[in-house]
XYZ file of C-alpha atoms in Angstrom:
689
model
C 104.173 123.752 70.959
C 104.872 126.886 72.720
C 108.441 127.471 73.706
C 109.252 130.508 75.996
C 112.823 131.780 74.935
C 113.797 132.359 78.483
C 112.987 128.759 79.562
C 114.910 127.536 76.485
C 117.968 129.506 77.631
C 117.992 127.498 80.888
C 119.190 124.565 78.790
C 121.187 126.143 76.044
C 122.748 129.522 75.656
C 122.538 131.170 72.277
C 123.708 134.605 71.447
C 121.784 135.359 68.137
C 118.377 137.014 67.833
C 115.177 135.093 68.297
C 114.371 135.636 64.600
C 117.684 133.975 63.641
C 116.828 131.116 65.966
C 113.405 130.750 64.389
C 114.972 130.583 60.979
C 117.623 128.022 61.965
C 115.008 125.740 63.455
C 112.739 126.088 60.392
C 115.495 125.262 57.949
C 116.340 122.155 60.043
C 112.945 120.547 60.177
C 111.247 122.276 63.138
C 109.061 124.893 61.559
C 108.480 128.002 63.797
C 105.072 129.267 62.680
C 105.423 132.579 64.815
C 107.047 134.448 67.541
C 104.987 136.110 70.322
C 106.260 138.811 72.657
C 104.612 138.763 76.182
C 103.964 141.637 78.571
C 107.146 140.929 80.565
C 109.205 141.081 77.515
C 109.748 137.355 77.070
C 109.283 135.846 73.678
C 107.548 132.648 72.847
C 108.149 130.482 69.715
C 105.236 128.639 68.225
C 106.966 125.486 66.877
C 104.994 123.041 64.709
C 106.191 119.544 65.700
C 105.761 116.623 63.112
C 104.151 113.435 64.457
C 107.391 111.529 64.337
C 109.328 113.995 66.448
C 107.658 113.316 69.792
C 111.123 113.936 71.511
C 110.582 117.610 70.705
C 107.358 118.010 72.620
C 109.271 119.634 75.508
C 111.570 122.510 76.343
C 114.480 120.019 76.680
C 113.667 118.314 73.437
C 113.707 121.671 71.514
C 116.863 122.539 73.442
C 118.534 119.392 72.257
C 117.721 120.370 68.779
C 119.161 123.920 69.077
C 122.252 122.363 70.543
C 122.543 119.809 67.802
C 122.040 122.222 65.003
C 124.347 125.085 66.369
C 126.884 122.940 68.014
C 126.297 124.608 71.400
C 126.540 122.724 74.628
C 123.410 121.422 76.427
C 123.235 121.863 80.126
C 120.742 120.467 82.802
C 120.221 123.216 85.309
C 118.964 120.714 88.256
C 121.392 117.850 88.138
C 120.923 117.260 91.929
C 117.499 116.115 91.408
C 118.537 112.585 90.312
C 119.615 111.934 94.047
C 115.974 110.971 94.758
C 116.515 107.815 92.693
C 118.265 106.169 95.700
C 115.325 106.171 97.881
C 113.850 103.075 99.501
C 110.856 101.338 98.060
C 107.468 102.464 99.346
C 103.930 101.947 98.088
C 103.514 98.559 96.480
C 103.306 98.623 92.756
C 102.105 95.718 90.588
C 101.903 95.598 86.848
C 99.445 93.122 85.641
C 99.687 93.984 81.904
C 103.522 94.323 81.183
C 102.865 94.486 77.486
C 101.010 97.577 77.962
C 103.035 99.273 80.806
C 106.722 98.594 80.725
C 107.651 100.828 83.734
C 105.881 102.535 86.619
C 107.349 104.669 89.286
C 105.547 106.029 92.369
C 107.186 108.486 94.635
C 105.562 109.397 98.057
C 105.973 112.894 99.567
C 104.535 113.596 103.084
C 103.602 116.913 104.549
C 102.707 119.043 101.536
C 100.781 122.229 101.704
C 98.636 122.575 98.742
C 98.147 126.263 97.529
C 98.728 128.679 94.952
C 101.942 128.332 92.886
C 104.572 130.965 92.879
C 104.358 133.720 90.278
C 107.246 132.452 88.066
C 105.735 129.114 87.769
C 102.294 130.464 86.923
C 103.872 132.719 84.293
C 105.796 130.038 82.578
C 102.765 127.704 82.473
C 100.541 130.399 81.111
C 103.171 131.342 78.410
C 102.758 127.634 77.209
C 99.006 127.835 77.291
C 98.545 125.893 80.495
C 96.081 127.062 83.282
C 97.503 126.990 86.856
C 95.555 124.705 89.346
C 97.580 124.368 92.578
C 101.261 124.019 93.368
C 101.405 120.255 93.386
C 99.467 119.811 90.060
C 101.382 122.719 88.539
C 104.615 121.036 89.297
C 103.664 117.999 87.489
C 102.431 120.082 84.558
C 105.672 122.026 84.522
C 107.739 118.822 84.370
C 105.530 117.634 81.526
C 106.301 120.891 79.434
C 110.038 120.884 80.496
C 110.811 117.263 79.862
C 108.008 115.932 77.871
C 107.114 113.173 80.367
C 103.546 113.160 81.579
C 103.090 112.720 85.359
C 100.089 112.408 87.701
C 99.714 113.400 91.324
C 97.333 111.221 93.553
C 96.161 112.221 97.102
C 97.738 109.372 98.814
C 95.299 109.244 101.695
C 92.403 108.653 99.325
C 94.160 105.469 97.785
C 92.950 102.337 99.214
C 95.637 99.838 100.370
C 97.440 102.009 99.841
C 98.767 100.391 96.747
C 98.953 100.707 92.945
C 97.764 98.068 90.516
C 98.413 98.602 86.697
C 95.725 96.369 85.149
C 93.113 96.264 82.398
C 89.594 97.465 83.435
C 86.994 94.992 84.662
C 83.895 94.372 82.435
C 81.479 97.075 83.403
C 83.870 99.087 85.511
C 83.352 102.860 85.686
C 85.430 105.874 86.816
C 84.619 109.538 87.429
C 87.465 111.514 85.751
C 88.971 114.864 86.718
C 86.777 116.659 84.140
C 83.648 115.512 86.217
C 82.328 113.022 83.753
C 81.355 109.539 84.612
C 82.993 107.073 82.199
C 82.435 103.486 81.234
C 85.325 101.290 80.790
C 85.916 97.957 79.073
C 88.773 95.186 79.331
C 90.644 96.718 76.378
C 91.500 99.694 78.414
C 94.419 100.080 80.962
C 93.817 101.715 84.183
C 95.630 102.587 87.351
C 93.825 101.093 90.364
C 94.155 100.920 94.033
C 93.138 97.961 96.167
C 89.487 98.523 95.318
C 88.889 100.227 92.046
C 90.193 102.204 89.187
C 91.694 105.640 90.193
C 92.981 106.818 86.729
C 92.817 105.834 83.038
C 96.359 105.104 82.225
C 98.196 107.775 80.305
C 95.038 109.883 79.662
C 93.406 111.417 82.973
C 93.195 110.821 86.640
C 90.065 109.942 88.711
C 88.200 112.628 90.770
C 88.080 110.505 93.726
C 91.785 110.636 94.307
C 92.303 114.275 93.223
C 94.792 116.521 94.952
C 92.915 119.273 97.103
C 93.722 121.779 99.704
C 93.215 119.091 102.356
C 95.915 116.928 100.789
C 98.928 116.190 102.907
C 100.549 113.282 101.147
C 100.837 112.799 97.442
C 101.981 110.036 95.270
C 103.515 110.935 92.203
C 103.146 108.670 89.180
C 105.521 108.393 86.252
C 105.155 105.624 83.730
C 105.903 104.397 80.199
C 102.690 103.123 78.412
C 102.604 101.506 75.186
C 101.623 104.225 72.576
C 98.990 102.112 70.771
C 97.127 101.291 73.946
C 96.776 104.946 74.931
C 95.772 105.898 71.414
C 93.100 103.300 71.330
C 91.554 104.134 74.663
C 91.546 107.922 73.970
C 89.805 107.223 70.786
C 87.323 105.030 72.323
C 86.568 107.457 75.122
C 86.878 110.551 72.888
C 89.179 111.911 75.299
C 92.477 113.678 74.466
C 94.680 115.411 76.948
C 98.258 116.808 76.970
C 99.485 113.491 78.606
C 97.658 111.316 75.968
C 98.995 113.428 73.145
C 102.569 112.732 74.214
C 102.030 108.899 75.309
C 100.420 108.326 71.856
C 103.552 109.418 70.063
C 105.990 107.841 72.557
C 107.969 109.233 75.421
C 111.544 108.574 76.421
C 111.713 105.096 78.260
C 114.890 106.267 80.111
C 113.353 109.661 81.005
C 110.685 108.440 83.411
C 112.891 108.482 86.659
C 114.420 111.721 85.820
C 111.100 113.384 85.478
C 109.667 112.003 88.701
C 112.887 113.069 90.444
C 112.490 116.658 88.968
C 108.861 116.807 90.140
C 109.600 115.537 93.594
C 112.289 118.235 94.019
C 109.939 120.952 92.700
C 107.051 119.839 95.013
C 109.333 119.748 98.086
C 110.712 123.222 97.232
C 107.379 124.821 96.371
C 104.683 122.926 98.323
C 106.927 121.757 101.302
C 106.803 118.270 102.613
C 109.490 115.694 102.321
C 110.359 112.906 99.959
C 109.716 109.477 101.731
C 109.878 106.628 99.447
C 110.154 105.419 95.731
C 108.743 102.307 94.139
C 110.008 101.436 90.628
C 108.402 98.457 88.810
C 110.011 97.762 85.414
C 108.975 94.388 84.204
C 110.356 95.160 80.644
C 113.876 96.513 81.088
C 114.956 99.035 78.474
C 117.371 97.837 75.923
C 119.492 100.113 73.792
C 118.875 100.071 70.027
C 121.959 99.420 67.895
C 122.308 100.758 64.324
C 125.004 101.253 61.782
C 125.396 103.652 58.950
C 127.677 103.184 55.776
C 129.360 106.452 54.995
C 129.542 105.590 51.225
C 125.875 104.863 51.047
C 125.014 107.982 52.784
C 127.089 110.097 50.407
C 125.474 108.339 47.448
C 122.016 109.025 48.703
C 122.456 112.552 49.960
C 124.765 113.688 47.132
C 127.834 114.788 49.286
C 131.430 113.798 49.826
C 131.392 114.023 53.676
C 134.152 112.024 55.523
C 133.224 109.336 57.939
C 134.672 111.521 60.683
C 132.303 114.392 59.749
C 129.409 112.058 59.873
C 130.437 110.756 63.306
C 130.561 114.181 64.566
C 127.054 114.967 63.384
C 125.646 111.690 64.892
C 127.298 112.369 68.257
C 125.532 115.835 68.167
C 122.135 114.082 68.219
C 123.137 111.852 71.129
C 124.229 108.838 69.035
C 126.679 106.715 71.222
C 129.358 105.574 68.916
C 130.701 102.145 69.664
C 132.562 101.336 66.331
C 134.003 103.822 63.865
C 135.586 103.219 60.594
C 135.568 104.259 56.795
C 133.229 101.421 56.016
C 130.782 101.623 58.867
C 129.869 103.654 61.899
C 128.069 101.802 64.561
C 126.473 102.712 67.891
C 123.404 103.072 70.216
C 120.552 105.302 69.213
C 119.509 107.833 71.963
C 116.560 106.543 73.936
C 114.485 109.783 73.106
C 114.764 109.315 69.446
C 112.071 106.751 68.872
C 111.725 107.890 65.294
C 115.298 106.542 64.333
C 114.874 102.860 63.556
C 116.985 101.992 60.647
C 119.983 103.190 58.498
C 118.179 105.582 56.196
C 116.961 107.466 59.391
C 120.577 108.084 60.412
C 121.324 109.254 56.863
C 118.502 111.645 57.033
C 119.857 113.135 60.214
C 123.149 113.590 58.658
C 121.643 115.405 55.791
C 119.397 117.490 58.062
C 122.233 118.663 60.286
C 124.848 119.052 57.602
C 122.297 121.440 56.158
C 120.072 121.039 53.147
C 121.439 124.300 51.741
C 124.907 122.764 51.966
C 124.129 120.001 49.556
C 125.490 120.644 46.138
C 122.816 120.891 43.477
C 123.228 118.527 40.606
C 121.288 117.668 37.444
C 120.015 114.178 37.535
C 121.497 111.895 34.847
C 119.957 108.812 33.283
C 119.995 106.748 30.150
C 116.967 107.269 27.946
C 116.223 103.988 25.965
C 113.110 102.861 24.104
C 112.034 99.393 24.720
C 109.003 97.350 24.239
C 106.225 97.350 26.785
C 106.611 95.110 29.860
C 104.148 92.392 29.784
C 102.724 93.673 33.054
C 101.912 97.044 31.245
C 99.853 95.411 28.448
C 96.544 95.302 30.147
C 96.833 99.045 31.123
C 97.919 99.900 27.560
C 94.865 97.851 26.159
C 92.589 99.624 28.652
C 93.907 103.097 27.721
C 93.472 102.557 24.018
C 89.868 101.223 24.332
C 88.684 103.826 26.559
C 90.233 106.465 24.257
C 87.887 105.129 21.520
C 84.904 105.753 23.790
C 84.449 102.232 25.183
C 83.489 101.684 28.749
C 85.036 98.889 30.867
C 82.927 96.426 32.872
C 84.132 93.811 35.477
C 81.981 90.923 35.932
C 82.071 87.682 38.053
C 84.665 84.965 36.909
C 81.640 82.628 37.397
C 78.928 81.980 34.942
C 75.835 79.916 34.430
C 75.525 76.626 32.375
C 72.776 78.393 30.635
C 75.246 81.052 29.288
C 77.476 78.378 27.711
C 74.444 76.789 26.043
C 73.161 80.179 24.841
C 76.231 80.870 22.990
C 75.628 77.822 20.892
C 78.762 76.095 21.168
C 79.402 72.810 19.475
C 79.881 69.822 21.719
C 83.625 69.608 21.088
C 84.460 73.186 21.464
C 87.036 74.049 24.149
C 84.749 76.754 25.434
C 82.426 73.908 26.731
C 85.112 72.563 28.999
C 84.239 74.599 31.988
C 85.521 74.147 35.626
C 82.617 73.191 37.838
C 82.484 74.895 41.259
C 81.858 72.397 44.143
C 79.957 74.958 46.380
C 78.677 77.689 44.153
C 77.144 80.612 45.601
C 73.994 80.132 43.337
C 72.961 78.089 40.365
C 73.726 81.018 38.130
C 77.525 80.902 39.235
C 78.180 77.088 38.947
C 80.970 77.291 36.465
C 84.187 79.163 35.946
C 83.792 81.190 32.691
C 85.452 79.930 29.586
C 84.690 83.154 27.546
C 84.108 86.853 28.242
C 81.486 87.053 25.521
C 78.603 85.771 27.900
C 79.212 88.392 30.367
C 79.236 91.168 27.754
C 76.076 89.950 26.128
C 74.412 89.749 29.537
C 75.469 93.476 30.034
C 73.886 94.217 26.565
C 70.601 92.500 27.685
C 70.566 94.110 30.969
C 71.097 97.563 29.662
C 68.657 97.071 26.641
C 65.880 96.406 29.218
C 66.674 99.763 30.636
C 66.659 101.493 27.185
C 70.426 101.945 27.244
C 70.624 100.900 23.556
C 73.996 102.699 22.451
C 76.798 100.638 24.128
C 80.431 100.142 23.617
C 81.805 97.930 26.353
C 84.778 95.844 26.905
C 86.229 93.570 29.697
C 89.817 92.376 30.521
C 89.760 89.147 32.532
C 90.780 85.599 32.860
C 88.990 82.677 31.398
C 89.357 78.926 32.459
C 89.446 75.638 30.605
C 89.183 72.394 32.484
C 92.223 70.099 32.254
C 92.304 66.617 31.779
C 91.762 64.376 34.890
C 94.271 65.122 37.733
C 95.646 68.306 35.944
C 94.936 71.868 36.775
C 92.695 74.024 34.592
C 94.255 76.130 31.982
C 93.928 79.915 32.735
C 94.179 82.575 29.927
C 93.967 86.291 30.097
C 91.697 87.852 27.321
C 90.078 91.203 26.305
C 86.687 91.157 24.624
C 84.478 94.058 23.518
C 81.015 94.784 22.002
C 79.611 97.525 20.006
C 75.672 97.953 19.466
C 73.388 100.779 18.656
C 74.559 103.985 16.997
C 77.910 104.665 15.340
C 78.051 108.232 16.781
C 76.575 109.812 19.860
C 73.248 111.721 19.030
C 74.395 115.136 17.471
C 73.113 117.714 15.006
C 76.380 117.353 13.233
C 75.810 113.781 11.575
C 72.728 111.548 10.905
C 71.972 108.708 13.295
C 73.055 105.549 11.889
C 73.947 102.177 13.351
C 77.388 100.681 13.765
C 78.571 97.818 11.672
C 81.202 95.135 11.559
C 83.797 97.743 10.124
C 83.349 99.849 13.233
C 84.449 96.923 15.516
C 87.213 96.106 12.974
C 88.515 99.677 13.417
C 88.485 99.429 17.078
C 90.745 96.282 16.766
C 93.120 98.017 14.334
C 93.555 101.063 16.513
C 94.093 98.852 19.581
C 96.781 96.624 17.933
C 98.463 99.804 16.559
C 98.371 101.485 19.920
C 100.261 98.516 21.635
C 102.660 98.229 18.635
C 101.820 94.597 17.545
C 103.847 93.664 14.543
C 102.453 92.577 11.128
C 99.058 91.284 11.425
C 96.252 90.589 8.968
C 92.618 89.537 8.710
C 91.492 86.152 7.614
C 87.990 86.258 6.364
C 85.495 83.497 7.040
C 83.498 82.486 10.082
C 85.902 81.745 13.060
C 85.738 78.669 15.134
C 83.359 80.418 17.611
C 79.910 79.700 16.532
C 78.361 82.759 18.138
C 79.396 84.940 15.042
C 77.009 85.116 12.177
C 77.957 82.986 9.197
C 80.209 84.908 6.847
C 80.291 87.979 9.037
C 83.297 87.071 11.138
C 87.092 86.989 10.713
C 90.335 85.836 12.495
C 93.085 88.153 13.363
C 96.386 86.403 12.646
C 100.033 87.039 12.847
C 102.677 86.013 10.473
C 102.651 82.145 10.251
C 98.926 82.041 10.520
C 98.652 82.231 14.247
C 95.211 83.277 15.482
C 95.300 85.770 18.283
C 91.632 86.676 18.158
C 88.341 87.107 16.380
C 85.803 89.769 15.509
C 82.468 89.955 13.659
C 78.719 90.232 14.174
C 77.069 88.047 16.650
C 74.745 85.510 15.365
C 70.990 86.615 15.725
C 70.027 83.227 17.113
C 72.648 83.740 19.924
C 71.245 87.208 20.481
C 67.705 85.812 20.832
C 68.845 83.415 23.514
C 70.208 86.338 25.469
C 66.958 88.177 24.708
C 68.681 90.978 22.786
C 66.890 92.426 19.656
C 69.559 94.722 18.483
C 72.613 93.890 16.321
C 75.754 93.457 18.224
C 79.420 93.390 16.815
C 82.154 91.975 19.081
C 85.845 91.061 19.225
C 87.656 88.664 21.463
C 91.592 88.611 21.701
C 93.955 86.715 23.688
C 96.212 88.985 25.867
C 98.640 86.080 26.574
C 99.123 85.837 22.703
C 99.622 89.567 22.569
C 102.379 89.375 25.128
C 104.352 87.019 23.017
C 103.579 88.713 19.557
C 106.417 90.673 18.025
C 106.389 94.329 18.381
C 107.083 97.253 15.983
C 109.791 99.316 17.552
C 109.071 103.155 17.014
C 111.701 104.763 14.964
C 112.455 108.405 14.637
C 112.050 110.057 11.189
C 112.880 113.621 10.097
C 110.078 115.777 8.857
C 109.990 115.644 5.014
C 111.943 118.514 3.351
C 110.857 117.792 -0.130
C 107.363 117.756 -1.659
C 105.371 114.529 -2.539
C 103.819 113.498 -5.898
C 100.610 111.582 -6.015
C 99.222 109.342 -8.743
C 95.709 107.753 -8.683
C 94.737 104.718 -10.582
C 91.490 102.604 -10.900
C 91.977 98.972 -11.673
C 89.441 96.265 -12.480
C 90.236 92.950 -10.677
C 88.460 89.743 -10.151
C 85.898 89.919 -7.289
C 87.682 87.123 -5.418
C 90.923 89.270 -5.100
C 91.212 90.671 -1.655
C 92.154 94.312 -1.280
C 94.564 93.296 1.310
C 96.411 90.976 -1.017
C 96.743 93.902 -3.427
C 98.373 96.073 -0.791
C 100.575 93.352 0.376
C 101.880 92.880 -3.216
C 102.635 96.586 -3.519
C 104.435 96.710 -0.106
C 106.674 93.904 -0.984
C 107.640 95.589 -4.212
C 107.759 98.980 -2.601
C 110.564 101.281 -4.038
C 112.210 103.472 -1.604
C 110.427 106.621 -3.053
C 107.016 105.054 -2.606
C 105.827 106.739 0.735
C 102.409 105.157 0.980
C 99.672 103.474 -1.050
C 95.861 103.495 0.044
C 92.603 102.366 -1.407
C 90.255 105.335 -1.628
C 87.440 103.717 -3.684
C 85.831 100.225 -4.335
C 83.003 100.021 -6.871
C 80.859 97.341 -8.435
C 78.079 97.982 -10.864
C 77.505 99.776 -14.155
C 80.430 99.597 -16.495
C 82.169 96.972 -14.421
C 81.983 93.412 -15.806
C 80.168 90.738 -13.841
C 82.503 89.072 -11.321
C 84.754 92.081 -11.301
C 85.293 95.003 -9.043
C 86.984 98.399 -9.290
C 89.639 99.446 -6.739
C 90.856 103.101 -6.704
C 94.442 103.288 -5.485
C 96.442 106.334 -4.518
C 100.165 106.305 -4.612
C 102.245 108.812 -2.826
C 105.949 109.335 -4.013
C 108.663 111.350 -2.179
C 112.387 111.172 -1.976
C 114.229 112.194 1.323
C 117.122 113.944 -0.526
C 115.660 115.637 -3.646
C 112.616 116.666 -5.472
C 111.401 113.947 -7.628
C 111.141 114.806 -11.436
C 108.063 113.974 -13.501
C 109.791 111.527 -15.628
C 111.384 109.772 -12.543
C 107.848 109.394 -11.004
C 106.285 108.275 -14.152
C 108.891 105.538 -14.562
C 108.400 104.108 -11.175
C 104.606 104.366 -11.112
C 104.241 102.678 -14.565
C 106.410 99.742 -13.419
C 104.406 99.290 -10.140
C 100.969 99.464 -11.910
C 102.045 96.976 -14.718
C 103.432 94.506 -12.054
C 100.135 94.811 -10.111
C 98.045 94.161 -13.156
C 99.972 91.240 -14.372
C 99.980 89.642 -10.843
C 96.204 89.715 -10.557
C 95.119 89.562 -14.138
C 93.573 93.078 -13.926
C 93.216 95.938 -16.448
C 93.192 99.610 -15.914
C 89.745 101.176 -15.661
C 89.148 103.820 -18.329
């Protein structure tokens, strides 16, 4: 928006330099992008107006801002122009769509002499980038720039009736606009029509048939308030944007229409001659003042200031806020009609902060309480997704429907809960006739689909709901689960390692990392084929929490199941209930200092019965764990030569460290001997020599 400084001074007198004014406006939200000096010495501010500040799209609007920011007085230099408002009614005006046009004013002037505009008018229009046309049109454009209210001048003698109808366009109606183009209209568009046809597109552009020319003697000045969305919709449909539509789309002052028409009438009578004859004012939707309140305490809390209620009231008065109730608890009043962007209390608080000055607000370091807590249930799927993708797995999203053939292909027993599927009454196709009871079928279908396209190395997972039909008259049970598969190579193809296939320990590793990442409490693996028969016999296990609560399973998919899905590769899978994970105990992370003293390690190999599980060995050592035993790990397992039949050798590594001293050799030997002796006696083992 181009703002000539000399024009600005007609409304507000400031004594500083233009550069200081530009800096002040910029620091208060109206960015001045540049200052241009014209040949006559006048300077022009190039102000960037944000979309919400339509009230600043005029000389008067920017002047209001200058007065509000600096505390200077705002003066209107042509107050006598409002006298025209008392004129008698004239040309009939009817508004057929009051929801699209809430006010329409038509002022008649007879006896005008259309010709060139005076030099001062042409110069001011030119400074704002507007081309002069003739003295009547230039006056309407001048008022648009000065007050922000678009106006239009009709040649009254070319209007049939004469009368004005504000209505929507008829189907198939057309109009030739001022730019010489013939345009097709539709009933969603608002037009200005005379007794016969459309003579203007409301809020956008006038028609060529009623254009003001040198032969014009009587003009009808239009001032109106059109709803912004209607103008925006029509301008977009016609691909036609004008200075008028730009302002109407953002909203003009509902109470400024009459003042703008009066200002234009006075200018035209002064410059183009003629005399004001009549005024018609149709206002089917009267303007209502908007009331708002602001709580000083809340404003100070949000802004970070300690302003008094009186200080805030003074700031609000400067933007035109009409205070009706004042107090320490609340300040209430009416929002100025030109501030369409102020609709709630927070907008008033923003105005208080802006005019108080952002630079005057004290800088404070934010304070907060840092607390570590368990993950919120709603975060769990995201944490699961993050862990699995970090392990190189890709997420798939499939339909919640499945085919009865998928259930059969999984080889489920007749009484399995996974066979209790919810049937869809009107399925999209036969392949989507059931609500899925497990995610495994979707994953295996994805493996089959990719396998046919030679995508053989896959690590996929899915997070989603499964459904189990309830008893008669009861709703189905819905459960959220996560399931994944691994098939093909263990590592991506590379020169750094040989190509080898994944196995069940790889999928077990995925599960271990996942449960550790989300902080699930003590859990263990129970060997043995889970209840789900799609795992191969002896190659599956349950994941259980303390108390033998099963939260999921993992293992190798049975070859018979794979054959029914037309899969030839080996597939390893896991399936875990997210609902169970949300209820599971969490391990709270605890801070521990970096060790200051060295550790001591001892390795032993023990021969135990083959039936003794390594996990039971570790559990026994953990329960007897002395404070200086930092960790114990299994680094080797051997069966074969030198190991009796039915036995196995486990290699264990113990790491000892004290937090307050360096352990002595005798101290470590004593603790270690006791631990090993206890282990051997518990499992009837012997040391391997």
